[in-house]
One Martini backbone bead per residue (centre of mass of N, CA, C, O) as a GRO file, in nm:
protein
  276
    1UNK     BB    1   8.758  10.576  18.539
    2UNK     BB    2   8.515  10.339  18.652
    3UNK     BB    3   8.505  10.210  18.987
    4UNK     BB    4   8.344   9.944  19.151
    5UNK     BB    5   8.399   9.837  19.471
    6UNK     BB    6   8.666   9.978  19.583
    7UNK     BB    7   8.809   9.939  19.934
    8UNK     BB    8   9.097   9.982  19.927
    9UNK     BB    9   9.352  10.148  20.066
   10UNK     BB   10   9.408  10.445  19.858
   11UNK     BB   11   9.627  10.682  19.697
   12UNK     BB   12   9.609  10.859  19.397
   13UNK     BB   13   9.756  11.041  19.155
   14UNK     BB   14   9.531  10.918  18.931
   15UNK     BB   15   9.224  10.895  18.998
   16UNK     BB   16   8.967  10.721  18.979
   17UNK     BB   17   8.638  10.662  18.964
   18UNK     BB   18   8.475  10.603  19.274
   19UNK     BB   19   8.265  10.330  19.395
   20UNK     BB   20   8.129  10.230  19.717
   21UNK     BB   21   7.994   9.931  19.852
   22UNK     BB   22   7.811   9.931  20.160
   23UNK     BB   23   7.606   9.876  20.428
   24UNK     BB   24   7.680  10.192  20.553
   25UNK     BB   25   7.862  10.317  20.364
   26UNK     BB   26   8.041  10.513  20.515
   27UNK     BB   27   8.266  10.455  20.731
   28UNK     BB   28   8.374  10.394  21.051
   29UNK     BB   29   8.696  10.472  21.096
   30UNK     BB   30   8.757  10.361  21.389
   31UNK     BB   31   8.684  10.051  21.292
   32UNK     BB   32   8.922  10.044  21.036
   33UNK     BB   33   9.114  10.242  21.187
   34UNK     BB   34   9.337  10.445  21.386
   35UNK     BB   35   9.125  10.671  21.291
   36UNK     BB   36   8.843  10.891  21.293
   37UNK     BB   37   8.952  11.001  21.039
   38UNK     BB   38   8.927  11.067  20.721
   39UNK     BB   39   9.083  10.986  20.459
   40UNK     BB   40   9.179  11.141  20.177
   41UNK     BB   41   9.082  10.924  19.966
   42UNK     BB   42   8.771  10.916  20.054
   43UNK     BB   43   8.691  11.189  19.900
   44UNK     BB   44   8.704  11.021  19.607
   45UNK     BB   45   8.448  10.873  19.716
   46UNK     BB   46   8.143  10.713  19.641
   47UNK     BB   47   7.908  10.634  19.875
   48UNK     BB   48   7.720  10.321  19.905
   49UNK     BB   49   7.436  10.174  20.011
   50UNK     BB   50   7.465   9.812  20.047
   51UNK     BB   51   7.363   9.470  19.961
   52UNK     BB   52   7.493   9.184  19.829
   53UNK     BB   53   7.201   9.024  19.867
   54UNK     BB   54   7.076   9.295  19.694
   55UNK     BB   55   7.091   9.361  19.368
   56UNK     BB   56   6.853   9.566  19.312
   57UNK     BB   57   6.996   9.803  19.491
   58UNK     BB   58   7.286   9.814  19.293
   59UNK     BB   59   7.254   9.799  18.984
   60UNK     BB   60   7.260  10.105  18.899
   61UNK     BB   61   7.568  10.155  18.977
   62UNK     BB   62   7.695   9.979  18.730
   63UNK     BB   63   7.636  10.176  18.529
   64UNK     BB   64   7.917  10.264  18.332
   65UNK     BB   65   8.129  10.083  18.417
   66UNK     BB   66   8.469   9.962  18.383
   67UNK     BB   67   8.464   9.833  18.681
   68UNK     BB   68   8.446   9.548  18.909
   69UNK     BB   69   8.483   9.491  19.269
   70UNK     BB   70   8.537   9.208  19.475
   71UNK     BB   71   8.603   9.255  19.849
   72UNK     BB   72   8.468   9.018  19.980
   73UNK     BB   73   8.463   8.821  20.292
   74UNK     BB   74   8.548   8.525  20.488
   75UNK     BB   75   8.746   8.365  20.735
   76UNK     BB   76   8.508   8.323  20.941
   77UNK     BB   77   8.263   8.179  21.076
   78UNK     BB   78   7.988   8.208  21.318
   79UNK     BB   79   8.016   7.971  21.527
   80UNK     BB   80   8.192   8.100  21.761
   81UNK     BB   81   7.968   8.272  21.898
   82UNK     BB   82   7.807   8.044  22.033
   83UNK     BB   83   8.042   7.949  22.208
   84UNK     BB   84   8.099   8.219  22.365
   85UNK     BB   85   7.779   8.223  22.463
   86UNK     BB   86   7.701   7.910  22.540
   87UNK     BB   87   7.512   7.772  22.301
   88UNK     BB   88   7.776   7.600  22.235
   89UNK     BB   89   7.992   7.369  22.198
   90UNK     BB   90   8.309   7.325  22.105
   91UNK     BB   91   8.270   7.068  21.945
   92UNK     BB   92   8.021   7.153  21.769
   93UNK     BB   93   8.151   7.408  21.657
   94UNK     BB   94   8.388   7.269  21.510
   95UNK     BB   95   8.218   7.074  21.345
   96UNK     BB   96   8.075   7.298  21.184
   97UNK     BB   97   8.320   7.460  21.080
   98UNK     BB   98   8.451   7.168  20.953
   99UNK     BB   99   8.264   7.116  20.746
  100UNK     BB  100   8.249   6.981  20.419
  101UNK     BB  101   7.941   7.106  20.402
  102UNK     BB  102   7.755   7.387  20.273
  103UNK     BB  103   7.532   7.638  20.231
  104UNK     BB  104   7.417   7.895  20.051
  105UNK     BB  105   7.241   7.978  19.807
  106UNK     BB  106   7.081   8.002  19.564
  107UNK     BB  107   7.123   7.981  19.245
  108UNK     BB  108   7.284   8.251  19.096
  109UNK     BB  109   7.218   8.169  18.786
  110UNK     BB  110   6.882   8.128  18.855
  111UNK     BB  111   6.809   8.390  18.944
  112UNK     BB  112   6.600   8.629  18.968
  113UNK     BB  113   6.629   8.958  18.904
  114UNK     BB  114   6.463   9.044  19.202
  115UNK     BB  115   6.627   8.838  19.368
  116UNK     BB  116   6.740   8.746  19.654
  117UNK     BB  117   6.965   8.629  19.863
  118UNK     BB  118   6.938   8.304  20.032
  119UNK     BB  119   7.001   8.150  20.299
  120UNK     BB  120   7.013   7.782  20.341
  121UNK     BB  121   7.052   7.774  20.619
  122UNK     BB  122   6.848   7.727  20.889
  123UNK     BB  123   7.004   7.981  21.054
  124UNK     BB  124   7.133   8.187  20.834
  125UNK     BB  125   7.417   8.142  20.777
  126UNK     BB  126   7.730   8.276  20.704
  127UNK     BB  127   7.902   8.143  20.445
  128UNK     BB  128   8.133   8.064  20.222
  129UNK     BB  129   7.930   8.004  19.996
  130UNK     BB  130   7.790   8.282  20.012
  131UNK     BB  131   8.032   8.496  20.024
  132UNK     BB  132   8.276   8.377  19.845
  133UNK     BB  133   8.079   8.280  19.605
  134UNK     BB  134   7.775   8.381  19.547
  135UNK     BB  135   7.828   8.689  19.561
  136UNK     BB  136   8.031   8.693  19.326
  137UNK     BB  137   7.854   8.574  19.105
  138UNK     BB  138   7.633   8.788  19.125
  139UNK     BB  139   7.806   9.037  19.059
  140UNK     BB  140   7.904   8.933  18.786
  141UNK     BB  141   7.627   8.913  18.658
  142UNK     BB  142   7.547   9.209  18.689
  143UNK     BB  143   7.785   9.320  18.526
  144UNK     BB  144   7.723   9.171  18.262
  145UNK     BB  145   7.429   9.294  18.228
  146UNK     BB  146   7.581   9.596  18.223
  147UNK     BB  147   7.847   9.578  18.044
  148UNK     BB  148   8.094   9.515  18.206
  149UNK     BB  149   8.431   9.447  18.114
  150UNK     BB  150   8.527   9.428  18.430
  151UNK     BB  151   8.627   9.168  18.674
  152UNK     BB  152   8.721   9.176  19.021
  153UNK     BB  153   8.862   8.921  19.237
  154UNK     BB  154   8.922   8.870  19.576
  155UNK     BB  155   9.107   8.627  19.664
  156UNK     BB  156   9.350   8.357  19.712
  157UNK     BB  157   9.635   8.175  19.742
  158UNK     BB  158   9.528   8.021  20.009
  159UNK     BB  159   9.502   7.847  20.267
  160UNK     BB  160   9.486   7.696  20.602
  161UNK     BB  161   9.523   7.485  20.864
  162UNK     BB  162   9.310   7.665  21.052
  163UNK     BB  163   9.122   7.627  20.808
  164UNK     BB  164   8.880   7.551  20.629
  165UNK     BB  165   8.875   7.427  20.311
  166UNK     BB  166   8.626   7.605  20.215
  167UNK     BB  167   8.760   7.875  20.189
  168UNK     BB  168   8.914   7.802  19.911
  169UNK     BB  169   8.707   7.637  19.743
  170UNK     BB  170   8.500   7.871  19.707
  171UNK     BB  171   8.691   8.055  19.550
  172UNK     BB  172   8.746   7.859  19.314
  173UNK     BB  173   8.451   7.830  19.231
  174UNK     BB  174   8.409   8.122  19.157
  175UNK     BB  175   8.619   8.145  18.937
  176UNK     BB  176   8.512   7.919  18.749
  177UNK     BB  177   8.223   8.030  18.709
  178UNK     BB  178   8.289   8.312  18.600
  179UNK     BB  179   8.463   8.226  18.356
  180UNK     BB  180   8.233   8.041  18.224
  181UNK     BB  181   7.964   8.242  18.238
  182UNK     BB  182   8.143   8.531  18.151
  183UNK     BB  183   8.309   8.577  17.860
  184UNK     BB  184   8.264   8.898  17.809
  185UNK     BB  185   8.433   8.913  18.064
  186UNK     BB  186   8.712   9.038  18.223
  187UNK     BB  187   8.862   8.823  18.442
  188UNK     BB  188   9.003   8.884  18.775
  189UNK     BB  189   9.221   8.692  19.006
  190UNK     BB  190   9.319   8.776  19.307
  191UNK     BB  191   9.616   8.616  19.493
  192UNK     BB  192   9.671   8.682  19.789
  193UNK     BB  193   9.776   8.697  20.081
  194UNK     BB  194   9.820   8.845  20.350
  195UNK     BB  195   9.670   9.139  20.475
  196UNK     BB  196   9.819   9.463  20.551
  197UNK     BB  197   9.816   9.738  20.805
  198UNK     BB  198   9.898   9.992  21.024
  199UNK     BB  199   9.591  10.073  21.087
  200UNK     BB  200   9.597   9.752  21.163
  201UNK     BB  201   9.770   9.629  21.413
  202UNK     BB  202   9.700   9.314  21.417
  203UNK     BB  203   9.842   9.255  21.129
  204UNK     BB  204  10.151   9.278  21.181
  205UNK     BB  205  10.236   9.011  21.332
  206UNK     BB  206  10.118   8.826  21.117
  207UNK     BB  207  10.298   8.926  20.886
  208UNK     BB  208  10.567   8.855  21.017
  209UNK     BB  209  10.516   8.551  21.028
  210UNK     BB  210  10.462   8.521  20.721
  211UNK     BB  211  10.744   8.611  20.628
  212UNK     BB  212  10.893   8.376  20.756
  213UNK     BB  213  10.737   8.150  20.612
  214UNK     BB  214  10.813   8.241  20.324
  215UNK     BB  215  11.118   8.211  20.358
  216UNK     BB  216  11.123   7.911  20.427
  217UNK     BB  217  10.975   7.818  20.173
  218UNK     BB  218  11.185   7.934  19.974
  219UNK     BB  219  11.432   7.756  20.077
  220UNK     BB  220  11.256   7.488  19.970
  221UNK     BB  221  11.113   7.560  19.691
  222UNK     BB  222  10.799   7.527  19.793
  223UNK     BB  223  10.747   7.246  19.960
  224UNK     BB  224  10.543   7.386  20.194
  225UNK     BB  225  10.276   7.483  20.068
  226UNK     BB  226  10.076   7.248  20.131
  227UNK     BB  227  10.112   7.286  20.445
  228UNK     BB  228  10.096   7.619  20.485
  229UNK     BB  229   9.992   7.786  20.267
  230UNK     BB  230   9.956   8.114  20.337
  231UNK     BB  231  10.203   8.087  20.543
  232UNK     BB  232  10.399   8.058  20.263
  233UNK     BB  233  10.310   8.353  20.189
  234UNK     BB  234  10.349   8.662  20.102
  235UNK     BB  235  10.277   8.938  20.241
  236UNK     BB  236  10.049   9.221  20.181
  237UNK     BB  237   9.986   9.531  20.120
  238UNK     BB  238   9.691   9.674  20.062
  239UNK     BB  239   9.785   9.910  19.865
  240UNK     BB  240   9.927   9.726  19.665
  241UNK     BB  241   9.673   9.574  19.575
  242UNK     BB  242   9.518   9.822  19.480
  243UNK     BB  243   9.711   9.898  19.256
  244UNK     BB  244   9.685   9.626  19.103
  245UNK     BB  245   9.385   9.641  19.043
  246UNK     BB  246   9.387   9.895  18.866
  247UNK     BB  247   9.596   9.794  18.664
  248UNK     BB  248   9.436   9.541  18.573
  249UNK     BB  249   9.183   9.696  18.471
  250UNK     BB  250   9.364   9.859  18.245
  251UNK     BB  251   9.489   9.577  18.152
  252UNK     BB  252   9.407   9.372  17.880
  253UNK     BB  253   9.624   9.128  17.952
  254UNK     BB  254   9.465   9.077  18.212
  255UNK     BB  255   9.384   8.736  18.317
  256UNK     BB  256   9.280   8.574  18.568
  257UNK     BB  257   9.508   8.457  18.757
  258UNK     BB  258   9.687   8.642  19.030
  259UNK     BB  259   9.976   8.627  19.165
  260UNK     BB  260  10.199   8.763  19.374
  261UNK     BB  261  10.420   8.848  19.166
  262UNK     BB  262  10.212   8.992  18.977
  263UNK     BB  263  10.108   9.194  19.181
  264UNK     BB  264  10.379   9.337  19.223
  265UNK     BB  265  10.419   9.417  18.928
  266UNK     BB  266  10.167   9.594  18.899
  267UNK     BB  267  10.237   9.791  19.127
  268UNK     BB  268  10.503   9.887  19.000
  269UNK     BB  269  10.379  10.004  18.746
  270UNK     BB  270  10.204  10.213  18.892
  271UNK     BB  271  10.435  10.362  19.032
  272UNK     BB  272  10.593  10.446  18.776
  273UNK     BB  273  10.364  10.611  18.651
  274UNK     BB  274  10.337  10.817  18.892
  275UNK     BB  275  10.642  10.931  18.842
  276UNK     BB  276  10.592  11.075  18.551
   0.00000   0.00000   0.00000
């Protein structure tokens, strides 16, 4: 099984053939893990340098793939950098960050075959609309045109009170557009909560707080979900989600949104198969 652009850290008992597209090719491991050494699983991956905004540069990699996974996205937009650098006031920075609407790229469904995605904000800002929505729609379109049968999009369970609403609305817009526009592709939308891993130490305390929030939300029967968003959803280990992604790609009955309980079930199925 050939899976393109799955970059969640995981070592498989029976690994599929993986190709991962990143802007730099193989990562500088010290910047993404706690060790400068390449993990064992990375040796089973063919790393390809690519830019998600330049489909013509990675189109050829998609040919013959059994599944394509979009695992990119941004949690925060770049407005805060100008604030930290003193180029913009805190007030105007927050006002921009929590704007009710921003532009992404040109319409990704009407883009010409060899046309790159162009940020439409005047300052070229990478927005939720561009990265969470339009880049996913573009990759799904490229996959569909290469007759890839499965497209997996790493979405999210919910937003959060501290994030602009556009973080989650752009992900839901991507899901809806992909499902409606490419019916020949089996689209799977994974909706995990916060992802953590011990190799990225800063994620561990956040996950611990999320686990407490999920427990409190569970005790209320989920009544706090609307208030807490992802803060009331069980955090998941990154490699568990990776297991679930591969299992979903191989299981023809999985389609559409996949919530946290189903993600855990898929990962458990993958674990049991590996034990056989």
